[in-house]
Amino acid sequence: MPDWISHGIEHYKKQLPKNYNFTITALESQNRKSISAENTKNLEEKLILDAASGSSLLIAFDELGKQQSSKELSKSIEKWQLEGESVAMIIGGADGLSSELKQKCNLIWSLSNLTLTHSMARLLLVEQLYRGHSLMTNHPYHRS
């Protein structure tokens, strides 16, 4: 991951309250040359589900998912906090997510109609979490 992406992610993570207590788990990329894209997605599915095993709510990001506004995301964050949800937000590998994994997720969202690199998607997601928090706390970061 480029340094500027890592710095951006850390910048937003530091500004979030300590009780957000989130981690980014990057899984090892699977060797795409020796197996089919479908088999790669199936291997990644197991790794992803293992990594998210303690979560009560799974959200997959997929280009065909529902797009959320920043305000909608803020309302979701507030609801998750009130309900004590442990949320896993899942960004798939280079070949995307298996259809079986998407079926196991509670929600399927899209970050953009554009195709994003995985590192850009991570940065965008962390920034949106911060933006959602700033909306909840009436912080001037988000302007309507």
mmCIF file of C-alpha atoms in Angstrom:
data_model
loop_
_atom_site.group_PDB
_atom_site.id
_atom_site.type_symbol
_atom_site.label_atom_id
_atom_site.label_comp_id
_atom_site.label_asym_id
_atom_site.label_seq_id
_atom_site.Cartn_x
_atom_site.Cartn_y
_atom_site.Cartn_z
ATOM 1 C CA MET A 1 0.000 0.000 0.000
ATOM 2 C CA PRO A 2 1.404 3.444 -0.846
ATOM 3 C CA ASP A 3 2.664 5.467 2.113
ATOM 4 C CA TRP A 4 0.270 8.338 1.402
ATOM 5 C CA ILE A 5 -2.689 5.949 1.706
ATOM 6 C CA SER A 6 -1.375 4.599 5.017
ATOM 7 C CA HIS A 7 -0.825 8.147 6.280
ATOM 8 C CA GLY A 8 -4.355 9.133 5.215
ATOM 9 C CA ILE A 9 -5.891 6.157 6.996
ATOM 10 C CA GLU A 10 -3.906 6.893 10.159
ATOM 11 C CA HIS A 11 -4.906 10.573 9.964
ATOM 12 C CA TYR A 12 -8.619 9.733 10.080
ATOM 13 C CA LYS A 13 -8.232 6.886 12.601
ATOM 14 C CA LYS A 14 -6.504 9.265 15.051
ATOM 15 C CA GLN A 15 -9.394 11.705 14.834
ATOM 16 C CA LEU A 16 -12.009 9.109 15.723
ATOM 17 C CA PRO A 17 -12.862 8.562 19.388
ATOM 18 C CA LYS A 18 -11.112 5.660 21.120
ATOM 19 C CA ASN A 19 -14.420 3.822 21.586
ATOM 20 C CA TYR A 20 -14.634 3.284 17.803
ATOM 21 C CA ASN A 21 -11.971 0.653 18.374
ATOM 22 C CA PHE A 22 -11.679 -0.590 14.828
ATOM 23 C CA THR A 23 -8.966 -2.438 13.007
ATOM 24 C CA ILE A 24 -8.192 -2.945 9.377
ATOM 25 C CA THR A 25 -7.418 -6.556 8.620
ATOM 26 C CA ALA A 26 -5.693 -6.991 5.277
ATOM 27 C CA LEU A 27 -5.620 -10.584 4.150
ATOM 28 C CA GLU A 28 -2.831 -12.144 2.145
ATOM 29 C CA SER A 29 -3.520 -11.953 -1.590
ATOM 30 C CA GLN A 30 -4.158 -15.315 -3.144
ATOM 31 C CA ASN A 31 -2.068 -16.559 -6.063
ATOM 32 C CA ARG A 32 -4.332 -15.792 -9.003
ATOM 33 C CA LYS A 33 -2.089 -17.391 -11.635
ATOM 34 C CA SER A 34 -2.435 -20.994 -10.574
ATOM 35 C CA ILE A 35 -6.197 -21.129 -9.905
ATOM 36 C CA SER A 36 -9.367 -19.713 -11.410
ATOM 37 C CA ALA A 37 -10.916 -16.445 -10.273
ATOM 38 C CA GLU A 38 -13.844 -18.383 -8.798
ATOM 39 C CA ASN A 39 -11.538 -20.609 -6.750
ATOM 40 C CA THR A 40 -9.615 -17.546 -5.594
ATOM 41 C CA LYS A 41 -12.836 -15.919 -4.376
ATOM 42 C CA ASN A 42 -13.801 -19.127 -2.569
ATOM 43 C CA LEU A 43 -10.430 -19.272 -0.791
ATOM 44 C CA GLU A 44 -10.733 -15.610 0.161
ATOM 45 C CA GLU A 45 -14.294 -16.187 1.410
ATOM 46 C CA LYS A 46 -13.074 -18.565 4.109
ATOM 47 C CA LEU A 47 -10.284 -16.189 5.170
ATOM 48 C CA ILE A 48 -12.692 -13.241 5.291
ATOM 49 C CA LEU A 49 -15.321 -15.103 7.299
ATOM 50 C CA ASP A 50 -12.663 -16.308 9.733
ATOM 51 C CA ALA A 51 -11.384 -12.731 10.160
ATOM 52 C CA ALA A 52 -14.939 -11.433 10.713
ATOM 53 C CA SER A 53 -16.072 -14.283 12.963
ATOM 54 C CA GLY A 54 -16.696 -12.055 15.999
ATOM 55 C CA SER A 55 -18.875 -9.598 14.098
ATOM 56 C CA SER A 56 -22.628 -9.398 14.437
ATOM 57 C CA LEU A 57 -23.129 -7.425 11.213
ATOM 58 C CA LEU A 58 -21.369 -8.086 7.902
ATOM 59 C CA ILE A 59 -21.312 -5.402 5.204
ATOM 60 C CA ALA A 60 -19.822 -6.301 1.843
ATOM 61 C CA PHE A 61 -18.705 -3.658 -0.607
ATOM 62 C CA ASP A 62 -19.513 -4.484 -4.199
ATOM 63 C CA GLU A 63 -19.871 -2.369 -7.311
ATOM 64 C CA LEU A 64 -23.516 -3.462 -7.604
ATOM 65 C CA GLY A 65 -24.327 -2.686 -3.975
ATOM 66 C CA LYS A 66 -26.485 0.151 -2.683
ATOM 67 C CA GLN A 67 -24.741 3.488 -2.452
ATOM 68 C CA GLN A 68 -25.053 5.350 0.840
ATOM 69 C CA SER A 69 -24.888 9.071 1.388
ATOM 70 C CA SER A 70 -22.622 10.313 4.160
ATOM 71 C CA LYS A 71 -25.715 11.226 6.169
ATOM 72 C CA GLU A 72 -27.147 7.711 5.751
ATOM 73 C CA LEU A 73 -23.850 6.220 6.878
ATOM 74 C CA SER A 74 -23.852 8.513 9.903
ATOM 75 C CA LYS A 75 -27.333 7.298 10.869
ATOM 76 C CA SER A 76 -26.160 3.687 10.457
ATOM 77 C CA ILE A 77 -23.152 4.296 12.716
ATOM 78 C CA GLU A 78 -25.415 5.819 15.348
ATOM 79 C CA LYS A 79 -27.779 2.834 15.154
ATOM 80 C CA TRP A 80 -24.901 0.353 15.420
ATOM 81 C CA GLN A 81 -23.614 2.133 18.509
ATOM 82 C CA LEU A 82 -27.032 2.126 20.163
ATOM 83 C CA GLU A 83 -27.546 -1.560 19.384
ATOM 84 C CA GLY A 84 -23.995 -2.576 20.336
ATOM 85 C CA GLU A 85 -23.285 -4.041 16.915
ATOM 86 C CA SER A 86 -19.843 -5.315 16.021
ATOM 87 C CA VAL A 87 -19.558 -4.453 12.332
ATOM 88 C CA ALA A 88 -17.243 -5.996 9.750
ATOM 89 C CA MET A 89 -16.925 -4.036 6.523
ATOM 90 C CA ILE A 90 -15.601 -6.267 3.766
ATOM 91 C CA ILE A 91 -13.677 -5.162 0.695
ATOM 92 C CA GLY A 92 -12.950 -8.109 -1.587
ATOM 93 C CA GLY A 93 -9.856 -9.121 -3.467
ATOM 94 C CA ALA A 94 -8.934 -8.224 -7.034
ATOM 95 C CA ASP A 95 -11.592 -10.602 -8.386
ATOM 96 C CA GLY A 96 -14.309 -9.348 -6.033
ATOM 97 C CA LEU A 97 -16.316 -11.352 -3.537
ATOM 98 C CA SER A 98 -17.883 -14.759 -4.060
ATOM 99 C CA SER A 99 -21.640 -14.804 -4.473
ATOM 100 C CA GLU A 100 -21.833 -17.147 -1.464
ATOM 101 C CA LEU A 101 -20.032 -14.612 0.731
ATOM 102 C CA LYS A 102 -22.299 -11.794 -0.434
ATOM 103 C CA GLN A 103 -25.327 -13.930 0.461
ATOM 104 C CA LYS A 104 -23.954 -14.362 3.993
ATOM 105 C CA CYS A 105 -23.623 -10.597 4.454
ATOM 106 C CA ASN A 106 -26.372 -8.537 6.056
ATOM 107 C CA LEU A 107 -25.859 -5.596 3.692
ATOM 108 C CA ILE A 108 -24.184 -4.988 0.354
ATOM 109 C CA TRP A 109 -23.060 -1.441 -0.258
ATOM 110 C CA SER A 110 -21.106 0.308 -2.965
ATOM 111 C CA LEU A 111 -18.503 2.991 -2.337
ATOM 112 C CA SER A 112 -18.692 4.354 -5.860
ATOM 113 C CA ASN A 113 -19.689 3.569 -9.402
ATOM 114 C CA LEU A 114 -15.989 3.968 -10.172
ATOM 115 C CA THR A 115 -13.570 1.076 -9.881
ATOM 116 C CA LEU A 116 -11.211 1.730 -6.967
ATOM 117 C CA THR A 117 -7.989 0.077 -5.916
ATOM 118 C CA HIS A 118 -8.274 -1.776 -2.624
ATOM 119 C CA SER A 119 -6.056 0.725 -0.863
ATOM 120 C CA MET A 120 -8.124 3.653 -2.163
ATOM 121 C CA ALA A 121 -11.316 1.888 -1.062
ATOM 122 C CA ARG A 122 -9.878 1.463 2.447
ATOM 123 C CA LEU A 123 -8.923 5.133 2.665
ATOM 124 C CA LEU A 124 -12.314 6.247 1.343
ATOM 125 C CA LEU A 125 -14.123 4.017 3.839
ATOM 126 C CA VAL A 126 -12.121 5.272 6.835
ATOM 127 C CA GLU A 127 -12.668 8.874 5.729
ATOM 128 C CA GLN A 128 -16.409 8.223 5.484
ATOM 129 C CA LEU A 129 -16.433 6.697 8.969
ATOM 130 C CA TYR A 130 -14.826 9.887 10.244
ATOM 131 C CA ARG A 131 -17.280 11.993 8.236
ATOM 132 C CA GLY A 132 -20.177 9.985 9.683
ATOM 133 C CA HIS A 133 -18.854 10.575 13.183
ATOM 134 C CA SER A 134 -18.454 14.305 12.479
ATOM 135 C CA LEU A 135 -22.096 14.457 11.354
ATOM 136 C CA MET A 136 -23.227 12.728 14.556
ATOM 137 C CA THR A 137 -21.293 15.177 16.717
ATOM 138 C CA ASN A 138 -22.118 18.308 14.686
ATOM 139 C CA HIS A 139 -18.441 18.790 13.929
ATOM 140 C CA PRO A 140 -17.882 21.285 11.081
ATOM 141 C CA TYR A 141 -15.862 18.770 8.993
ATOM 142 C CA HIS A 142 -18.955 17.886 6.927
ATOM 143 C CA ARG A 143 -20.628 20.749 5.136
ATOM 144 C CA SER A 144 -24.003 20.414 3.461
#
